Amino acid sequence: ENQLSYLARGSAAPEVMQGIYWMDQTGYYQTRPDRPDQAGEYEVVPGKSAWYKTFPHNLPSAAAELLLSFGPSTYDDESRCWLASMRTDQWLWANSTGTAVGSVSWADAARAGFLKFCFDEAMSEISIYRQPCREDEESSSAIDLGQRIIPRPWGLERLNRQPDKIMTRYAAYQIVDGLGQRT
């Protein structure tokens, strides 16, 4: 209840999976002009980039998700994938209902099963799949959600794509590193 598990330094998982991330879905922090580390090239449509002074946030509405970690999931070196459950201490939700239910998204998370995160061969992009609840299901049953994560120096860039179009994006900032230190 008062703790969020996370992968620590020394785990077999890639460093980008270690620590805790704040999902800034409202764009509060990522569009600030005093964040020069966010200036750079960002993909505007698949395969084409443009220069931005600040992070190009465009998520029109925020979900009740607040924090994300990838622990205590098991990372598989061979497939470059790991599973995460939105119903465990890997995800922290805002209580948007004022009741014991907590979040209207909580019921959806229960039906979703697991999210499966897989790196590409270059380890430069992560694809997100929906995996049925049974961990031993074959990966062929995973559904590609068109969601991607791009590791950045400041955290993670989260993209929602459709063919030939980037629909939405927001940043997830690493707020605790793999050593348990605030960043």
PDB file of C-alpha atoms in Angstrom:
ATOM      1  CA  GLU A   1       0.000   0.000   0.000  1.00  0.00           C
ATOM      2  CA  ASN A   2       2.804   2.449   0.828  1.00  0.00           C
ATOM      3  CA  GLN A   3       5.527   1.075  -1.397  1.00  0.00           C
ATOM      4  CA  LEU A   4       6.100   0.593  -5.103  1.00  0.00           C
ATOM      5  CA  SER A   5       8.356  -2.289  -6.128  1.00  0.00           C
ATOM      6  CA  TYR A   6      11.014  -1.484  -8.702  1.00  0.00           C
ATOM      7  CA  LEU A   7      13.936  -3.158 -10.411  1.00  0.00           C
ATOM      8  CA  ALA A   8      17.194  -2.248  -8.710  1.00  0.00           C
ATOM      9  CA  ARG A   9      20.678  -1.902 -10.106  1.00  0.00           C
ATOM     10  CA  GLY A  10      22.257  -5.320 -10.469  1.00  0.00           C
ATOM     11  CA  SER A  11      19.136  -6.994 -11.837  1.00  0.00           C
ATOM     12  CA  ALA A  12      19.386  -8.792 -15.168  1.00  0.00           C
ATOM     13  CA  ALA A  13      17.090  -6.227 -16.801  1.00  0.00           C
ATOM     14  CA  PRO A  14      18.373  -3.322 -18.933  1.00  0.00           C
ATOM     15  CA  GLU A  15      19.117  -0.134 -16.968  1.00  0.00           C
ATOM     16  CA  VAL A  16      16.211   1.744 -18.582  1.00  0.00           C
ATOM     17  CA  MET A  17      13.811  -0.633 -16.787  1.00  0.00           C
ATOM     18  CA  GLN A  18      15.259   0.133 -13.362  1.00  0.00           C
ATOM     19  CA  GLY A  19      13.739   2.598 -10.931  1.00  0.00           C
ATOM     20  CA  ILE A  20      10.365   4.365 -10.840  1.00  0.00           C
ATOM     21  CA  TYR A  21       8.787   6.567 -13.515  1.00  0.00           C
ATOM     22  CA  TRP A  22       6.219   9.362 -13.153  1.00  0.00           C
ATOM     23  CA  MET A  23       3.795   9.343 -16.082  1.00  0.00           C
ATOM     24  CA  ASP A  24       3.236  13.048 -16.816  1.00  0.00           C
ATOM     25  CA  GLN A  25       0.162  12.525 -18.954  1.00  0.00           C
ATOM     26  CA  THR A  26      -1.088  16.077 -18.378  1.00  0.00           C
ATOM     27  CA  GLY A  27       2.051  17.604 -19.909  1.00  0.00           C
ATOM     28  CA  TYR A  28       2.619  19.791 -16.834  1.00  0.00           C
ATOM     29  CA  TYR A  29       6.353  19.235 -16.617  1.00  0.00           C
ATOM     30  CA  GLN A  30       7.368  18.313 -20.141  1.00  0.00           C
ATOM     31  CA  THR A  31       6.471  21.524 -21.933  1.00  0.00           C
ATOM     32  CA  ARG A  32       8.435  23.840 -19.652  1.00  0.00           C
ATOM     33  CA  PRO A  33      10.973  26.030 -21.520  1.00  0.00           C
ATOM     34  CA  ASP A  34      13.486  25.616 -18.673  1.00  0.00           C
ATOM     35  CA  ARG A  35      13.948  21.936 -19.629  1.00  0.00           C
ATOM     36  CA  PRO A  36      16.602  22.213 -22.373  1.00  0.00           C
ATOM     37  CA  ASP A  37      17.435  18.501 -22.076  1.00  0.00           C
ATOM     38  CA  GLN A  38      14.155  17.815 -23.884  1.00  0.00           C
ATOM     39  CA  ALA A  39      15.104  19.797 -26.978  1.00  0.00           C
ATOM     40  CA  GLY A  40      15.861  17.590 -29.939  1.00  0.00           C
ATOM     41  CA  GLU A  41      14.582  15.505 -32.805  1.00  0.00           C
ATOM     42  CA  TYR A  42      11.241  13.783 -32.299  1.00  0.00           C
ATOM     43  CA  GLU A  43       9.416  11.521 -34.709  1.00  0.00           C
ATOM     44  CA  VAL A  44       6.420  13.372 -36.202  1.00  0.00           C
ATOM     45  CA  VAL A  45       5.228  10.541 -38.437  1.00  0.00           C
ATOM     46  CA  PRO A  46       6.835   7.110 -38.554  1.00  0.00           C
ATOM     47  CA  GLY A  47      10.279   7.491 -40.106  1.00  0.00           C
ATOM     48  CA  LYS A  48      10.310  11.333 -40.154  1.00  0.00           C
ATOM     49  CA  SER A  49      11.571  13.650 -37.433  1.00  0.00           C
ATOM     50  CA  ALA A  50      11.439  17.357 -36.654  1.00  0.00           C
ATOM     51  CA  TRP A  51      13.269  19.599 -34.169  1.00  0.00           C
ATOM     52  CA  TYR A  52      11.436  20.709 -31.005  1.00  0.00           C
ATOM     53  CA  LYS A  53      12.534  23.146 -28.282  1.00  0.00           C
ATOM     54  CA  THR A  54      10.552  21.240 -25.655  1.00  0.00           C
ATOM     55  CA  PHE A  55       8.899  17.849 -25.555  1.00  0.00           C
ATOM     56  CA  PRO A  56       6.014  17.746 -28.081  1.00  0.00           C
ATOM     57  CA  HIS A  57       3.296  16.596 -25.660  1.00  0.00           C
ATOM     58  CA  ASN A  58      -0.112  16.085 -27.295  1.00  0.00           C
ATOM     59  CA  LEU A  59      -2.107  13.753 -25.062  1.00  0.00           C
ATOM     60  CA  PRO A  60      -5.580  15.380 -24.876  1.00  0.00           C
ATOM     61  CA  SER A  61      -6.665  13.769 -21.609  1.00  0.00           C
ATOM     62  CA  ALA A  62      -4.833  12.029 -18.802  1.00  0.00           C
ATOM     63  CA  ALA A  63      -5.591   8.613 -17.354  1.00  0.00           C
ATOM     64  CA  ALA A  64      -5.556   8.060 -13.603  1.00  0.00           C
ATOM     65  CA  GLU A  65      -2.148   6.352 -13.841  1.00  0.00           C
ATOM     66  CA  LEU A  66       0.579   8.073 -11.840  1.00  0.00           C
ATOM     67  CA  LEU A  67       3.668   5.917 -11.375  1.00  0.00           C
ATOM     68  CA  LEU A  68       5.147   2.916 -13.163  1.00  0.00           C
ATOM     69  CA  SER A  69       7.946   0.515 -12.366  1.00  0.00           C
ATOM     70  CA  PHE A  70       9.012  -2.713 -14.018  1.00  0.00           C
ATOM     71  CA  GLY A  71       9.662  -4.689 -10.834  1.00  0.00           C
ATOM     72  CA  PRO A  72       9.316  -7.413  -9.778  1.00  0.00           C
ATOM     73  CA  SER A  73       8.704  -8.665 -13.327  1.00  0.00           C
ATOM     74  CA  THR A  74      11.096 -11.141 -14.858  1.00  0.00           C
ATOM     75  CA  TYR A  75      13.021  -9.958 -17.887  1.00  0.00           C
ATOM     76  CA  ASP A  76      13.767 -12.561 -20.572  1.00  0.00           C
ATOM     77  CA  ASP A  77      17.101 -11.903 -22.337  1.00  0.00           C
ATOM     78  CA  GLU A  78      16.257 -14.165 -25.265  1.00  0.00           C
ATOM     79  CA  SER A  79      12.955 -12.507 -26.225  1.00  0.00           C
ATOM     80  CA  ARG A  80      13.974  -9.068 -24.808  1.00  0.00           C
ATOM     81  CA  CYS A  81      10.517  -8.965 -23.140  1.00  0.00           C
ATOM     82  CA  TRP A  82       8.927  -8.766 -19.705  1.00  0.00           C
ATOM     83  CA  LEU A  83       5.370  -8.840 -18.390  1.00  0.00           C
ATOM     84  CA  ALA A  84       3.827  -6.233 -16.082  1.00  0.00           C
ATOM     85  CA  SER A  85       0.452  -6.264 -14.383  1.00  0.00           C
ATOM     86  CA  MET A  86      -1.493  -3.041 -13.967  1.00  0.00           C
ATOM     87  CA  ARG A  87      -3.155  -4.609 -10.893  1.00  0.00           C
ATOM     88  CA  THR A  88       0.011  -5.045  -8.828  1.00  0.00           C
ATOM     89  CA  ASP A  89       2.395  -2.733  -7.052  1.00  0.00           C
ATOM     90  CA  GLN A  90       4.051  -1.944 -10.399  1.00  0.00           C
ATOM     91  CA  TRP A  91       1.365   0.621 -11.243  1.00  0.00           C
ATOM     92  CA  LEU A  92       0.074   3.398  -9.003  1.00  0.00           C
ATOM     93  CA  TRP A  93      -3.366   4.845  -9.755  1.00  0.00           C
ATOM     94  CA  ALA A  94      -5.027   8.048  -8.577  1.00  0.00           C
ATOM     95  CA  ASN A  95      -8.267   7.609  -6.645  1.00  0.00           C
ATOM     96  CA  SER A  96     -10.504   9.437  -9.097  1.00  0.00           C
ATOM     97  CA  THR A  97     -13.790   8.124  -7.662  1.00  0.00           C
ATOM     98  CA  GLY A  98     -13.470   8.977  -3.953  1.00  0.00           C
ATOM     99  CA  THR A  99     -14.505   5.395  -3.161  1.00  0.00           C
ATOM    100  CA  ALA A 100     -12.764   2.113  -2.361  1.00  0.00           C
ATOM    101  CA  VAL A 101     -12.874   1.318  -6.090  1.00  0.00           C
ATOM    102  CA  GLY A 102     -10.291   4.082  -6.543  1.00  0.00           C
ATOM    103  CA  SER A 103     -10.102   4.545 -10.291  1.00  0.00           C
ATOM    104  CA  VAL A 104     -12.561   3.977 -13.096  1.00  0.00           C
ATOM    105  CA  SER A 105      -9.604   2.463 -14.969  1.00  0.00           C
ATOM    106  CA  TRP A 106      -9.060  -0.211 -12.293  1.00  0.00           C
ATOM    107  CA  ALA A 107     -11.763  -2.538 -13.682  1.00  0.00           C
ATOM    108  CA  ASP A 108     -10.324  -2.168 -17.195  1.00  0.00           C
ATOM    109  CA  ALA A 109      -6.881  -3.061 -15.859  1.00  0.00           C
ATOM    110  CA  ALA A 110      -8.269  -6.253 -14.347  1.00  0.00           C
ATOM    111  CA  ARG A 111      -9.714  -7.367 -17.696  1.00  0.00           C
ATOM    112  CA  ALA A 112      -6.588  -6.415 -19.632  1.00  0.00           C
ATOM    113  CA  GLY A 113      -4.405  -9.190 -18.251  1.00  0.00           C
ATOM    114  CA  PHE A 114      -0.723  -8.370 -18.522  1.00  0.00           C
ATOM    115  CA  LEU A 115       1.100  -5.811 -20.584  1.00  0.00           C
ATOM    116  CA  LYS A 116       4.059  -7.301 -22.409  1.00  0.00           C
ATOM    117  CA  PHE A 117       6.963  -4.919 -23.084  1.00  0.00           C
ATOM    118  CA  CYS A 118       9.457  -6.007 -25.779  1.00  0.00           C
ATOM    119  CA  PHE A 119      12.633  -4.279 -26.972  1.00  0.00           C
ATOM    120  CA  ASP A 120      13.493  -4.229 -30.660  1.00  0.00           C
ATOM    121  CA  GLU A 121      16.797  -5.821 -31.750  1.00  0.00           C
ATOM    122  CA  ALA A 122      18.698  -2.523 -31.376  1.00  0.00           C
ATOM    123  CA  MET A 123      17.298  -2.099 -27.808  1.00  0.00           C
ATOM    124  CA  SER A 124      16.194   1.416 -28.837  1.00  0.00           C
ATOM    125  CA  GLU A 125      12.403   1.025 -28.857  1.00  0.00           C
ATOM    126  CA  ILE A 126       9.934  -0.935 -26.749  1.00  0.00           C
ATOM    127  CA  SER A 127       6.641  -2.248 -28.144  1.00  0.00           C
ATOM    128  CA  ILE A 128       3.691  -2.802 -25.810  1.00  0.00           C
ATOM    129  CA  TYR A 129       1.396  -5.801 -26.240  1.00  0.00           C
ATOM    130  CA  ARG A 130      -1.659  -6.980 -24.314  1.00  0.00           C
ATOM    131  CA  GLN A 131      -1.097 -10.502 -23.023  1.00  0.00           C
ATOM    132  CA  PRO A 132      -3.896 -12.762 -21.729  1.00  0.00           C
ATOM    133  CA  CYS A 133      -3.880 -13.333 -17.971  1.00  0.00           C
ATOM    134  CA  ARG A 134      -2.017 -16.620 -18.085  1.00  0.00           C
ATOM    135  CA  GLU A 135       1.730 -15.990 -18.030  1.00  0.00           C
ATOM    136  CA  ASP A 136       2.415 -19.273 -19.812  1.00  0.00           C
ATOM    137  CA  GLU A 137       0.428 -18.338 -22.957  1.00  0.00           C
ATOM    138  CA  GLU A 138       2.397 -18.286 -26.188  1.00  0.00           C
ATOM    139  CA  SER A 139       3.634 -14.858 -27.314  1.00  0.00           C
ATOM    140  CA  SER A 140       1.621 -15.300 -30.530  1.00  0.00           C
ATOM    141  CA  SER A 141      -1.507 -14.584 -28.483  1.00  0.00           C
ATOM    142  CA  ALA A 142      -0.206 -11.140 -27.517  1.00  0.00           C
ATOM    143  CA  ILE A 143      -2.003  -8.230 -29.189  1.00  0.00           C
ATOM    144  CA  ASP A 144       0.096  -5.334 -30.536  1.00  0.00           C
ATOM    145  CA  LEU A 145      -1.481  -2.182 -29.108  1.00  0.00           C
ATOM    146  CA  GLY A 146       0.413   0.194 -31.408  1.00  0.00           C
ATOM    147  CA  GLN A 147       2.027   1.662 -28.305  1.00  0.00           C
ATOM    148  CA  ARG A 148       5.763   2.324 -28.158  1.00  0.00           C
ATOM    149  CA  ILE A 149       8.294   3.546 -25.613  1.00  0.00           C
ATOM    150  CA  ILE A 150      11.497   5.308 -26.660  1.00  0.00           C
ATOM    151  CA  PRO A 151      14.222   5.514 -23.985  1.00  0.00           C
ATOM    152  CA  ARG A 152      15.434   9.133 -23.603  1.00  0.00           C
ATOM    153  CA  PRO A 153      18.165  10.675 -21.389  1.00  0.00           C
ATOM    154  CA  TRP A 154      15.455  12.133 -19.116  1.00  0.00           C
ATOM    155  CA  GLY A 155      13.196   9.047 -19.012  1.00  0.00           C
ATOM    156  CA  LEU A 156      10.777   7.466 -21.486  1.00  0.00           C
ATOM    157  CA  GLU A 157       8.868   8.873 -24.438  1.00  0.00           C
ATOM    158  CA  ARG A 158       5.512   7.123 -24.758  1.00  0.00           C
ATOM    159  CA  LEU A 159       3.882   7.017 -28.239  1.00  0.00           C
ATOM    160  CA  ASN A 160       0.526   5.751 -29.469  1.00  0.00           C
ATOM    161  CA  ARG A 161       0.658   4.978 -33.180  1.00  0.00           C
ATOM    162  CA  GLN A 162      -1.629   4.030 -36.010  1.00  0.00           C
ATOM    163  CA  PRO A 163      -0.291   3.168 -39.466  1.00  0.00           C
ATOM    164  CA  ASP A 164       1.657   6.170 -40.798  1.00  0.00           C
ATOM    165  CA  LYS A 165       0.570   8.411 -37.926  1.00  0.00           C
ATOM    166  CA  ILE A 166       1.600   9.232 -34.369  1.00  0.00           C
ATOM    167  CA  MET A 167      -1.631   9.792 -32.484  1.00  0.00           C
ATOM    168  CA  THR A 168      -0.500  10.839 -29.000  1.00  0.00           C
ATOM    169  CA  ARG A 169       2.654  11.151 -26.922  1.00  0.00           C
ATOM    170  CA  TYR A 170       3.677  11.988 -23.380  1.00  0.00           C
ATOM    171  CA  ALA A 171       6.759  11.679 -21.200  1.00  0.00           C
ATOM    172  CA  ALA A 172       7.443   9.406 -18.263  1.00  0.00           C
ATOM    173  CA  TYR A 173      10.208  10.821 -16.079  1.00  0.00           C
ATOM    174  CA  GLN A 174      12.486   8.602 -14.051  1.00  0.00           C
ATOM    175  CA  ILE A 175      12.079   9.908 -10.487  1.00  0.00           C
ATOM    176  CA  VAL A 176      13.934   7.097  -8.686  1.00  0.00           C
ATOM    177  CA  ASP A 177      16.930   5.344 -10.238  1.00  0.00           C
ATOM    178  CA  GLY A 178      18.010   1.711  -9.884  1.00  0.00           C
ATOM    179  CA  LEU A 179      19.975   2.601  -6.738  1.00  0.00           C
ATOM    180  CA  GLY A 180      16.874   3.960  -5.014  1.00  0.00           C
ATOM    181  CA  GLN A 181      18.052   7.570  -5.366  1.00  0.00           C
ATOM    182  CA  ARG A 182      15.823  10.426  -6.474  1.00  0.00           C
ATOM    183  CA  THR A 183      16.748  11.740  -9.903  1.00  0.00           C
TER     184      THR A 183
END
